[in-house]
Amino acid sequence: MAARMSRLRGWSRAQRYGIAVCRQYSSGSAYPSVSLSTPLPGIPTPVFASVDGHEKYETKITTLENGLKVASQNKFGQFCTVGILVNSGSRHEAKYPSGIAHFLEKLSFSSTAQFGSKDEILLTLEKHGGICDCQTSRDTTMYAVSAEVKVLDTVVNLLSDAVLQPCLLDEEIEMTRMAVRFELEDLNMRPDPEPLLTEMIHAAAYRGNTVGLPRFCPPKNVEKIDRKLLHKYLQTYYCPERMVLAGVGIEHEQLVQCARKYLLNVKPVWGASTPANVDQSVAQYTGGIVKMVKDMSDVSLGPTPIPELTHIMIGLESCSFLEDDFIPFAVLNMMMGGGGSFSAGGPGKGMFTRLYLNVLNRHHWMYNATSYHHSYEDSGLLCVHASADPRQVREMVEIITREFIQMTGTAGEMELERAKTQLKSMLMMNLESRPVIFEDVGRQVLATGKRKLPHELCELISNVTASDIKRVTTKMLRSKPAVAALGELTELPSYEDIQAALSSKDGRLPRIYRLFR
């Protein structure tokens, strides 16, 4: 009887799913003859997502009654990235001791009105697979949390508390002083000089104003910054109309609802905001030179130490990211490219860029030649970083000044198309990452009140012509150079010689004649 029932159950399964599916195989039998291209009977028909070449979800923006902007971009997935971006950074510290933004970055996500300590905040997030971070730049402070979508309410509540209700306890400020001192010490000891050079080139280009103010807290100001000073700064700059609540991977209406609940009628711990005191200074490009003589021989000790190098960065004024010329400058920066002499790879790694073809491939003694483009709401800086043995600094500077002059020549069609394609691919690949989309949405909405979508940017990149590159380069070369020099500087040409080289037709430094070398 039992055997009969078993056979009946087997037959009913065979009728439902097909004989091939229900056939039993022993370990020694042949591979099942189930077709991999024919749908199995009884299985629901799959529904596939369609691709139309453009983003399915537009960036939605809502402005609340208190001036706070809420921006979101929907994205498939179980996790979301949500954060608050504030129009506040080291450029706004003209009336304050420099270093406040650096302190606020280190103090972020510490004890608040609802959470007793940083550990409590981290524990709350870890229950939902979440992490938090805060980053400050010269013009923006960004508080961000990534966690499961279903705990959006908790995330926005935590962000509101961290930004508007920090306790700023004395012991926390003292711990921050220690962290800042350690970071300043590390900055001068690390083998990679790029962060220090970036700081120096900004100080040279915008001497004593806006983006030229120090991003890292100067050692003399570490003891000056206390709770009273921080509250005074927060009262001026942390007001709703200077903030954006941005989210990626969530429904816009849900984010707006949470913003109304936790950010609309909340009184900050420092009291009423005073936005009338906001520093409205516009960046004034000055040009100039900042030198730091430094013994680099002991930077990298060990069995295979990095050779002692001198690092030079030469920059010229470009444009703000709000101008139409921003895209041609981005293409020019990609065309220059460059990198280290130990980079490996093919065209995708930038080996066909000008700084590789004309500099690193021809001058074996140069260790680095890289182009950078820094852009802000009212100015910009395109610079080239190069490094070599201290005895060859003069020759290295001349090679870089010649590359700047050669930028004004007509770009080849293949070279230009390669740079545009590389820029578009880098843009699209970066925007596959949820945190990068979050930062892009937040920064664009904070600066312009709207967002250009990737396909719009790709179209603008495609429209750049060789004449655009020549025009922006000619305009750039009219500005005074900004120079940062780090290391052994005995052979460094004078600032006047560098300026003369960038004003000449061939980019060569004035000849010097010596009786003895």
Short mmCIF file of C-alpha atoms in Angstrom, two decimals:
data_model
loop_
_atom_site.label_atom_id
_atom_site.label_comp_id
_atom_site.label_asym_id
_atom_site.label_seq_id
_atom_site.Cartn_x
_atom_site.Cartn_y
_atom_site.Cartn_z
CA MET A 1 0.00 0.00 0.00
CA ALA A 2 2.81 2.39 0.96
CA ALA A 3 4.68 1.61 -2.25
CA ARG A 4 1.50 2.31 -4.29
CA MET A 5 1.04 5.71 -2.60
CA SER A 6 4.67 6.58 -3.29
CA ARG A 7 4.21 5.71 -7.02
CA LEU A 8 1.04 7.89 -7.17
CA ARG A 9 2.89 10.85 -5.59
CA GLY A 10 5.76 10.40 -8.04
CA TRP A 11 3.31 10.30 -11.02
CA SER A 12 1.53 13.47 -9.85
CA ARG A 13 4.94 15.28 -9.64
CA ALA A 14 5.81 13.99 -13.11
CA GLN A 15 2.52 15.30 -14.49
CA ARG A 16 3.13 18.69 -12.84
CA TYR A 17 6.86 19.28 -13.62
CA GLY A 18 7.62 16.83 -16.46
CA ILE A 19 9.26 13.38 -16.47
CA ALA A 20 12.77 14.73 -17.14
CA VAL A 21 12.73 16.82 -13.96
CA CYS A 22 11.51 14.03 -11.69
CA ARG A 23 13.76 11.23 -13.00
CA GLN A 24 16.04 9.88 -10.26
CA TYR A 25 19.74 9.50 -10.98
CA SER A 26 22.29 7.44 -9.10
CA SER A 27 25.85 8.67 -8.61
CA GLY A 28 27.06 6.56 -11.50
CA SER A 29 24.43 7.56 -14.06
CA ALA A 30 24.77 9.91 -17.02
CA TYR A 31 24.21 13.67 -16.81
CA PRO A 32 20.47 14.62 -16.70
CA SER A 33 19.06 15.38 -20.14
CA VAL A 34 17.30 18.58 -19.03
CA SER A 35 17.42 21.33 -21.64
CA LEU A 36 19.03 24.53 -20.43
CA SER A 37 17.39 26.66 -23.13
CA THR A 38 13.77 25.54 -22.65
CA PRO A 39 11.82 26.93 -19.66
CA LEU A 40 10.85 24.31 -17.08
CA PRO A 41 7.12 23.59 -16.96
CA GLY A 42 5.24 25.03 -13.98
CA ILE A 43 7.82 27.77 -13.33
CA PRO A 44 6.62 31.43 -13.48
CA THR A 45 7.82 33.41 -16.50
CA PRO A 46 10.73 35.70 -15.46
CA VAL A 47 10.34 39.46 -15.79
CA PHE A 48 13.53 41.22 -16.94
CA ALA A 49 14.40 44.88 -16.41
CA SER A 50 14.46 46.94 -19.58
CA VAL A 51 17.36 49.25 -20.46
CA ASP A 52 16.66 52.45 -22.40
CA GLY A 53 20.13 54.01 -22.29
CA HIS A 54 19.13 56.71 -19.80
CA GLU A 55 18.59 56.65 -16.07
CA LYS A 56 15.17 55.38 -15.20
CA TYR A 57 14.98 57.58 -12.13
CA GLU A 58 15.49 61.32 -12.29
CA THR A 59 16.99 63.12 -9.31
CA LYS A 60 14.09 64.54 -7.30
CA ILE A 61 14.55 67.73 -5.26
CA THR A 62 12.24 69.27 -2.64
CA THR A 63 12.87 72.44 -0.62
CA LEU A 64 11.35 72.46 2.87
CA GLU A 65 9.84 75.50 4.55
CA ASN A 66 13.05 76.25 6.49
CA GLY A 67 15.17 76.29 3.28
CA LEU A 68 16.66 72.78 3.62
CA LYS A 69 16.87 70.95 0.26
CA VAL A 70 16.03 67.24 0.08
CA ALA A 71 17.47 65.42 -2.95
CA SER A 72 17.21 61.73 -3.82
CA GLN A 73 18.10 59.29 -6.56
CA ASN A 74 16.40 55.91 -6.53
CA LYS A 75 18.59 52.86 -7.07
CA PHE A 76 17.85 49.16 -6.83
CA GLY A 77 19.21 47.39 -3.74
CA GLN A 78 18.65 46.59 -0.09
CA PHE A 79 21.01 49.31 1.15
CA CYS A 80 20.92 53.09 0.89
CA THR A 81 23.36 55.94 1.45
CA VAL A 82 21.93 59.03 3.13
CA GLY A 83 23.75 62.11 4.37
CA ILE A 84 23.75 65.81 5.11
CA LEU A 85 26.04 68.11 3.11
CA VAL A 86 26.79 71.56 4.52
CA ASN A 87 28.16 74.56 2.59
CA SER A 88 30.97 74.91 5.09
CA GLY A 89 34.70 74.24 4.89
CA SER A 90 38.16 75.68 5.43
CA ARG A 91 37.48 78.50 2.90
CA HIS A 92 34.91 79.97 5.32
CA GLU A 93 37.39 80.39 8.20
CA ALA A 94 38.62 83.90 7.29
CA LYS A 95 37.09 85.38 10.48
CA TYR A 96 38.09 82.39 12.65
CA PRO A 97 41.30 80.55 13.52
CA SER A 98 42.02 78.07 10.71
CA GLY A 99 41.35 74.43 11.57
CA ILE A 100 37.71 74.52 12.76
CA ALA A 101 36.48 72.37 9.84
CA HIS A 102 39.31 69.91 10.54
CA PHE A 103 38.20 69.71 14.20
CA LEU A 104 34.53 69.22 13.26
CA GLU A 105 35.49 66.34 10.97
CA LYS A 106 37.27 64.57 13.83
CA LEU A 107 34.44 65.33 16.29
CA SER A 108 31.72 63.98 13.98
CA PHE A 109 29.42 61.19 15.19
CA SER A 110 30.59 61.61 18.80
CA SER A 111 28.17 61.92 21.74
CA THR A 112 24.87 63.69 20.99
CA ALA A 113 21.61 64.51 22.78
CA GLN A 114 20.29 60.96 22.11
CA PHE A 115 23.51 58.92 21.95
CA GLY A 116 25.94 58.85 24.88
CA SER A 117 29.07 58.06 22.86
CA LYS A 118 30.49 57.27 19.44
CA ASP A 119 30.41 53.56 20.34
CA GLU A 120 26.67 53.78 20.93
CA ILE A 121 26.15 55.31 17.49
CA LEU A 122 28.30 52.63 15.82
CA LEU A 123 26.48 49.85 17.70
CA THR A 124 23.09 51.23 16.56
CA LEU A 125 24.28 51.23 12.94
CA GLU A 126 25.93 47.81 13.12
CA LYS A 127 22.59 46.22 14.03
CA HIS A 128 21.45 47.21 10.52
CA GLY A 129 24.72 46.62 8.65
CA GLY A 130 25.46 50.34 8.67
CA ILE A 131 28.58 52.54 8.68
CA CYS A 132 29.06 56.29 9.09
CA ASP A 133 31.68 58.79 7.97
CA CYS A 134 32.38 62.52 7.82
CA GLN A 135 34.63 64.29 5.33
CA THR A 136 35.49 67.95 5.03
CA SER A 137 36.95 69.71 1.99
CA ARG A 138 37.72 73.35 1.30
CA ASP A 139 34.08 74.18 0.57
CA THR A 140 31.89 71.30 1.84
CA THR A 141 31.35 69.22 4.97
CA MET A 142 29.65 65.87 4.39
CA TYR A 143 28.08 63.58 7.01
CA ALA A 144 27.03 60.23 5.50
CA VAL A 145 25.53 56.91 6.62
CA SER A 146 25.09 53.70 4.61
CA ALA A 147 22.58 51.19 6.03
CA GLU A 148 19.58 49.02 5.17
CA VAL A 149 16.73 50.82 3.41
CA LYS A 150 14.17 49.67 5.98
CA VAL A 151 15.85 51.71 8.77
CA LEU A 152 15.75 55.06 6.93
CA ASP A 153 13.84 56.65 9.83
CA THR A 154 16.62 55.67 12.29
CA VAL A 155 19.34 56.88 9.91
CA VAL A 156 17.82 60.37 9.38
CA ASN A 157 17.19 60.68 13.12
CA LEU A 158 20.85 59.80 13.81
CA LEU A 159 22.12 62.26 11.16
CA SER A 160 19.95 65.06 12.54
CA ASP A 161 21.27 64.39 16.04
CA ALA A 162 24.92 64.18 14.91
CA VAL A 163 24.79 67.43 12.91
CA LEU A 164 22.49 69.60 15.06
CA GLN A 165 22.83 68.20 18.59
CA PRO A 166 26.52 67.30 19.20
CA CYS A 167 27.58 67.48 22.86
CA LEU A 168 31.21 68.54 22.13
CA LEU A 169 32.40 67.38 25.54
CA ASP A 170 35.73 68.63 26.93
CA GLU A 171 37.24 65.12 26.84
CA GLU A 172 36.14 64.68 23.22
CA ILE A 173 37.74 68.00 22.22
CA GLU A 174 40.95 66.99 24.02
CA MET A 175 41.00 63.64 22.18
CA THR A 176 40.47 65.54 18.91
CA ARG A 177 43.46 67.76 19.68
CA MET A 178 45.58 64.62 20.04
CA ALA A 179 44.20 63.18 16.77
CA VAL A 180 44.88 66.45 14.91
CA ARG A 181 48.46 66.64 16.22
CA PHE A 182 49.09 63.06 15.14
CA GLU A 183 47.66 63.73 11.66
CA LEU A 184 49.84 66.84 11.22
CA GLU A 185 52.91 64.85 12.25
CA ASP A 186 51.96 62.01 9.88
CA LEU A 187 51.40 64.48 7.03
CA ASN A 188 55.05 65.56 7.19
CA MET A 189 56.40 62.01 7.51
CA ARG A 190 54.44 60.02 4.92
CA PRO A 191 56.27 58.98 1.72
CA ASP A 192 53.42 60.28 -0.48
CA PRO A 193 53.84 64.09 -0.59
CA GLU A 194 50.68 64.74 -2.64
CA PRO A 195 48.40 65.93 0.25
CA LEU A 196 51.10 68.32 1.51
CA LEU A 197 51.85 69.61 -2.02
CA THR A 198 48.12 70.17 -2.67
CA GLU A 199 47.97 72.25 0.51
CA MET A 200 51.04 74.24 -0.58
CA ILE A 201 49.86 74.89 -4.16
CA HIS A 202 46.52 76.26 -2.87
CA ALA A 203 48.37 78.51 -0.42
CA ALA A 204 50.52 79.80 -3.31
CA ALA A 205 47.65 80.25 -5.78
CA TYR A 206 45.17 81.93 -3.40
CA ARG A 207 47.49 83.57 -0.88
CA GLY A 208 45.63 84.24 2.37
CA ASN A 209 42.08 84.01 0.98
CA THR A 210 39.21 81.49 0.61
CA VAL A 211 40.48 78.19 -0.85
CA GLY A 212 44.06 79.23 -0.05
CA LEU A 213 43.37 79.04 3.70
CA PRO A 214 44.81 75.89 5.34
CA ARG A 215 42.60 72.79 5.19
CA PHE A 216 44.53 71.16 8.04
CA CYS A 217 44.61 72.86 11.43
CA PRO A 218 47.92 74.76 11.88
CA PRO A 219 49.83 73.57 15.01
CA LYS A 220 49.55 77.02 16.62
CA ASN A 221 45.70 76.84 16.51
CA VAL A 222 45.25 73.40 18.07
CA GLU A 223 44.93 74.81 21.61
CA LYS A 224 42.85 77.83 20.54
CA ILE A 225 39.83 75.85 19.32
CA ASP A 226 37.28 75.10 22.07
CA ARG A 227 33.53 74.51 22.43
CA LYS A 228 32.64 78.21 22.53
CA LEU A 229 34.49 78.92 19.26
CA LEU A 230 32.99 75.82 17.59
CA HIS A 231 29.45 76.87 18.62
CA LYS A 232 30.02 80.37 17.24
CA TYR A 233 31.13 78.92 13.89
CA LEU A 234 28.28 76.37 13.78
CA GLN A 235 25.76 79.12 14.56
CA THR A 236 26.84 80.97 11.40
CA TYR A 237 27.30 78.15 8.89
CA TYR A 238 25.14 75.21 10.00
CA CYS A 239 21.77 76.70 9.03
CA PRO A 240 19.09 74.85 6.96
CA GLU A 241 19.42 77.01 3.84
CA ARG A 242 23.11 75.97 3.61
CA MET A 243 22.30 72.24 3.87
CA VAL A 244 21.18 69.39 1.61
CA LEU A 245 19.80 66.07 2.80
CA ALA A 246 20.76 63.67 0.00
CA GLY A 247 19.84 60.01 -0.36
CA VAL A 248 20.51 57.23 -2.87
CA GLY A 249 18.52 54.00 -2.98
CA ILE A 250 15.35 55.31 -1.30
CA GLU A 251 11.92 56.68 -2.29
CA HIS A 252 11.86 60.48 -2.42
CA GLU A 253 8.55 60.86 -0.55
CA GLN A 254 9.84 58.68 2.27
CA LEU A 255 13.01 60.80 2.59
CA VAL A 256 11.01 64.05 2.59
CA GLN A 257 8.74 62.64 5.29
CA CYS A 258 11.76 61.80 7.48
CA ALA A 259 13.28 65.24 6.81
CA ARG A 260 10.10 66.96 7.96
CA LYS A 261 10.04 64.79 11.08
CA TYR A 262 13.67 65.26 12.17
CA LEU A 263 15.06 68.38 10.44
CA LEU A 264 12.19 70.87 10.05
CA ASN A 265 11.52 72.28 13.51
CA VAL A 266 14.65 71.21 15.35
CA LYS A 267 16.47 73.79 17.45
CA PRO A 268 20.27 73.25 17.27
CA VAL A 269 22.25 72.94 20.49
CA TRP A 270 24.05 76.24 19.71
CA GLY A 271 20.78 78.21 19.45
CA ALA A 272 19.34 80.28 16.59
CA SER A 273 21.38 80.53 13.40
CA THR A 274 22.99 83.81 12.33
CA PRO A 275 23.52 83.42 8.55
CA ALA A 276 24.02 87.17 8.18
CA ASN A 277 27.64 86.68 9.38
CA VAL A 278 28.50 84.23 6.57
CA ASP A 279 31.76 85.07 4.77
CA GLN A 280 30.83 85.86 1.14
CA SER A 281 34.42 86.30 -0.09
CA VAL A 282 35.12 85.38 -3.72
CA ALA A 283 38.33 83.47 -4.44
CA GLN A 284 41.11 85.83 -5.57
CA TYR A 285 43.76 84.07 -7.62
CA THR A 286 47.16 85.62 -6.80
CA GLY A 287 49.78 83.16 -8.01
CA GLY A 288 53.08 82.88 -6.17
CA ILE A 289 55.48 80.33 -4.74
CA VAL A 290 55.57 78.31 -1.52
CA LYS A 291 58.80 76.46 -0.74
CA MET A 292 59.56 73.92 1.97
CA VAL A 293 63.17 72.79 2.24
CA LYS A 294 63.06 69.29 3.64
CA ASP A 295 65.44 66.37 4.01
CA MET A 296 63.63 63.54 2.20
CA SER A 297 66.40 60.98 2.66
CA ASP A 298 64.78 59.29 5.66
CA VAL A 299 61.16 59.37 4.44
CA SER A 300 61.17 55.71 3.41
CA LEU A 301 63.70 53.55 5.25
CA GLY A 302 64.02 49.80 4.85
CA PRO A 303 65.62 47.22 2.57
CA THR A 304 64.35 49.00 -0.59
CA PRO A 305 64.01 52.69 0.35
CA ILE A 306 62.41 55.22 -2.01
CA PRO A 307 65.21 57.41 -3.43
CA GLU A 308 65.51 60.97 -2.15
CA LEU A 309 63.36 63.13 -4.44
CA THR A 310 62.43 66.76 -4.89
CA HIS A 311 58.75 67.40 -5.64
CA ILE A 312 57.51 70.34 -7.70
CA MET A 313 53.92 71.34 -8.49
CA ILE A 314 53.19 74.09 -11.02
CA GLY A 315 49.63 75.34 -11.46
CA LEU A 316 47.66 77.95 -13.44
CA GLU A 317 44.15 79.34 -12.92
CA SER A 318 41.43 77.39 -14.77
CA CYS A 319 37.73 78.07 -14.09
CA SER A 320 34.90 77.31 -11.64
CA PHE A 321 32.71 74.22 -12.03
CA LEU A 322 29.75 76.53 -12.77
CA GLU A 323 31.29 77.82 -16.02
CA ASP A 324 30.89 76.24 -19.47
CA ASP A 325 34.67 75.90 -19.78
CA PHE A 326 34.75 73.40 -16.92
CA ILE A 327 34.14 70.46 -19.29
CA PRO A 328 36.95 71.43 -21.76
CA PHE A 329 39.31 71.80 -18.77
CA ALA A 330 38.30 68.32 -17.55
CA VAL A 331 39.08 66.90 -21.02
CA LEU A 332 42.43 68.77 -21.05
CA ASN A 333 43.31 67.33 -17.64
CA MET A 334 42.50 63.83 -18.91
CA MET A 335 44.57 64.46 -22.06
CA MET A 336 47.57 65.42 -19.92
CA GLY A 337 47.03 62.43 -17.58
CA GLY A 338 50.33 61.02 -16.35
CA GLY A 339 51.24 59.03 -13.27
CA GLY A 340 54.25 57.36 -11.68
CA SER A 341 57.15 55.78 -13.53
CA PHE A 342 56.21 52.39 -12.05
CA SER A 343 52.65 52.36 -13.43
CA ALA A 344 51.81 49.34 -15.56
CA GLY A 345 49.09 48.77 -18.12
CA GLY A 346 47.89 49.92 -21.52
CA PRO A 347 45.64 52.67 -22.94
CA GLY A 348 43.03 52.23 -20.20
CA LYS A 349 45.67 53.13 -17.60
CA GLY A 350 46.49 56.40 -19.35
CA MET A 351 49.77 55.29 -20.93
CA PHE A 352 48.93 57.29 -24.08
CA THR A 353 48.48 60.60 -22.25
CA ARG A 354 50.89 63.47 -22.95
CA LEU A 355 52.74 63.30 -19.64
CA TYR A 356 53.52 59.63 -20.34
CA LEU A 357 54.44 59.98 -24.00
CA ASN A 358 56.36 63.27 -23.77
CA VAL A 359 57.77 63.12 -20.24
CA LEU A 360 57.98 59.74 -18.47
CA ASN A 361 58.76 57.73 -21.61
CA ARG A 362 61.50 60.13 -22.74
CA HIS A 363 63.11 61.08 -19.42
CA HIS A 364 63.89 57.92 -17.47
CA TRP A 365 65.14 59.89 -14.45
CA MET A 366 61.71 61.40 -13.70
CA TYR A 367 59.75 59.44 -11.11
CA ASN A 368 56.40 61.15 -11.45
CA ALA A 369 54.46 63.49 -13.73
CA THR A 370 50.74 63.81 -13.00
CA SER A 371 48.08 66.37 -13.90
CA TYR A 372 45.42 67.48 -11.38
CA HIS A 373 42.39 69.73 -11.72
CA HIS A 374 40.86 71.37 -8.63
CA SER A 375 37.62 73.28 -9.25
CA TYR A 376 35.45 75.37 -6.93
CA GLU A 377 32.34 77.56 -7.25
CA ASP A 378 34.32 80.70 -8.10
CA SER A 379 37.74 79.57 -9.37
CA GLY A 380 39.85 76.57 -10.35
CA LEU A 381 43.43 75.36 -10.58
CA LEU A 382 45.03 73.02 -13.14
CA CYS A 383 48.44 71.81 -11.99
CA VAL A 384 51.16 69.29 -12.80
CA HIS A 385 53.09 67.45 -10.09
CA ALA A 386 56.58 66.17 -10.98
CA SER A 387 59.35 64.55 -8.95
CA ALA A 388 62.97 63.74 -9.66
CA ASP A 389 66.45 63.64 -8.14
CA PRO A 390 67.36 67.00 -6.49
CA ARG A 391 70.27 67.51 -8.97
CA GLN A 392 67.87 67.53 -11.94
CA VAL A 393 65.21 69.92 -10.61
CA ARG A 394 65.96 72.72 -13.09
CA GLU A 395 65.68 70.35 -16.07
CA MET A 396 62.46 68.87 -14.65
CA VAL A 397 60.87 72.33 -14.23
CA GLU A 398 61.72 73.20 -17.85
CA ILE A 399 60.15 69.96 -19.12
CA ILE A 400 56.90 70.80 -17.28
CA THR A 401 56.81 74.44 -18.47
CA ARG A 402 57.31 73.20 -22.05
CA GLU A 403 54.36 70.84 -21.64
CA PHE A 404 52.19 73.77 -20.50
CA ILE A 405 53.18 75.77 -23.61
CA GLN A 406 52.55 72.78 -25.89
CA MET A 407 48.98 72.57 -24.56
CA THR A 408 48.16 75.57 -26.80
CA GLY A 409 48.93 73.53 -29.92
CA THR A 410 46.07 71.90 -31.81
CA ALA A 411 45.16 68.55 -30.25
CA GLY A 412 45.15 65.56 -32.60
CA GLU A 413 41.78 64.03 -33.45
CA MET A 414 42.68 60.59 -32.08
CA GLU A 415 44.26 62.09 -28.93
CA LEU A 416 41.17 64.23 -28.25
CA GLU A 417 38.72 61.36 -28.84
CA ARG A 418 40.76 59.08 -26.58
CA ALA A 419 40.73 61.68 -23.77
CA LYS A 420 36.96 62.25 -24.14
CA THR A 421 36.23 58.51 -24.18
CA GLN A 422 38.43 57.95 -21.13
CA LEU A 423 36.73 60.79 -19.24
CA LYS A 424 33.26 59.44 -20.07
CA SER A 425 34.19 55.88 -19.08
CA MET A 426 35.73 57.10 -15.79
CA LEU A 427 32.58 59.13 -15.06
CA MET A 428 30.23 56.23 -15.75
CA MET A 429 32.31 53.64 -13.88
CA ASN A 430 32.56 55.88 -10.81
CA LEU A 431 28.79 56.45 -10.87
CA GLU A 432 28.16 52.72 -10.52
CA SER A 433 29.07 53.10 -6.85
CA ARG A 434 26.22 54.17 -4.53
CA PRO A 435 28.38 56.41 -2.25
CA VAL A 436 29.78 58.21 -5.33
CA ILE A 437 26.26 58.84 -6.66
CA PHE A 438 25.32 60.20 -3.22
CA GLU A 439 28.26 62.62 -3.22
CA ASP A 440 27.53 63.70 -6.81
CA VAL A 441 23.84 64.35 -6.05
CA GLY A 442 24.61 66.20 -2.81
CA ARG A 443 27.40 68.39 -4.15
CA GLN A 444 25.57 69.39 -7.34
CA VAL A 445 22.33 70.26 -5.51
CA LEU A 446 24.25 72.16 -2.81
CA ALA A 447 26.15 74.22 -5.41
CA THR A 448 23.52 74.74 -8.13
CA GLY A 449 20.13 73.63 -6.73
CA LYS A 450 19.83 70.98 -9.48
CA ARG A 451 21.68 67.97 -10.89
CA LYS A 452 23.04 67.26 -14.35
CA LEU A 453 22.55 63.57 -15.11
CA PRO A 454 25.43 61.43 -16.44
CA HIS A 455 24.09 61.26 -20.00
CA GLU A 456 23.90 65.09 -20.08
CA LEU A 457 27.54 65.33 -18.94
CA CYS A 458 28.57 62.72 -21.53
CA GLU A 459 26.89 64.80 -24.23
CA LEU A 460 28.77 67.92 -23.09
CA ILE A 461 32.05 65.96 -23.14
CA SER A 462 31.34 64.68 -26.66
CA ASN A 463 30.80 68.27 -27.88
CA VAL A 464 34.29 69.45 -26.82
CA THR A 465 36.42 70.35 -29.85
CA ALA A 466 40.15 70.94 -30.39
CA SER A 467 39.44 74.69 -30.66
CA ASP A 468 37.82 74.59 -27.17
CA ILE A 469 41.00 73.04 -25.75
CA LYS A 470 43.18 75.64 -27.47
CA ARG A 471 40.95 78.51 -26.27
CA VAL A 472 40.89 77.50 -22.58
CA THR A 473 44.64 76.77 -22.59
CA THR A 474 45.47 80.17 -24.09
CA LYS A 475 43.27 81.84 -21.46
CA MET A 476 44.89 79.77 -18.66
CA LEU A 477 48.46 80.72 -19.69
CA ARG A 478 47.64 84.42 -19.19
CA SER A 479 47.51 83.87 -15.40
CA LYS A 480 50.52 84.02 -13.09
CA PRO A 481 51.87 80.57 -12.13
CA ALA A 482 51.45 79.04 -8.69
CA VAL A 483 54.45 76.95 -7.60
CA ALA A 484 54.90 74.54 -4.69
CA ALA A 485 58.34 73.02 -4.04
CA LEU A 486 59.22 70.38 -1.46
CA GLY A 487 62.59 68.75 -0.69
CA GLU A 488 66.17 69.76 -1.53
CA LEU A 489 65.72 73.00 -3.52
CA THR A 490 69.27 74.14 -4.34
CA GLU A 491 68.69 73.72 -8.10
CA LEU A 492 65.17 75.19 -8.13
CA PRO A 493 64.83 78.05 -10.68
CA SER A 494 63.58 81.39 -9.38
CA TYR A 495 59.86 82.20 -9.57
CA GLU A 496 60.62 84.94 -12.12
CA ASP A 497 62.39 82.39 -14.37
CA ILE A 498 59.41 79.99 -14.21
CA GLN A 499 57.05 82.88 -15.02
CA ALA A 500 59.26 83.91 -17.96
CA ALA A 501 59.30 80.32 -19.29
CA LEU A 502 55.48 80.15 -19.20
CA SER A 503 55.31 83.48 -21.06
CA SER A 504 57.75 82.38 -23.80
CA LYS A 505 56.94 80.61 -27.08
CA ASP A 506 58.82 77.38 -26.33
CA GLY A 507 58.54 77.15 -22.52
CA ARG A 508 62.32 77.17 -21.98
CA LEU A 509 63.86 78.68 -18.86
CA PRO A 510 66.26 81.64 -19.29
CA ARG A 511 69.82 80.38 -19.82
CA ILE A 512 72.23 80.70 -16.91
CA TYR A 513 76.01 80.68 -17.30
CA ARG A 514 78.35 79.45 -14.60
CA LEU A 515 82.12 79.39 -14.45
CA PHE A 516 82.06 76.44 -12.08
CA ARG A 517 79.42 73.78 -11.58
#
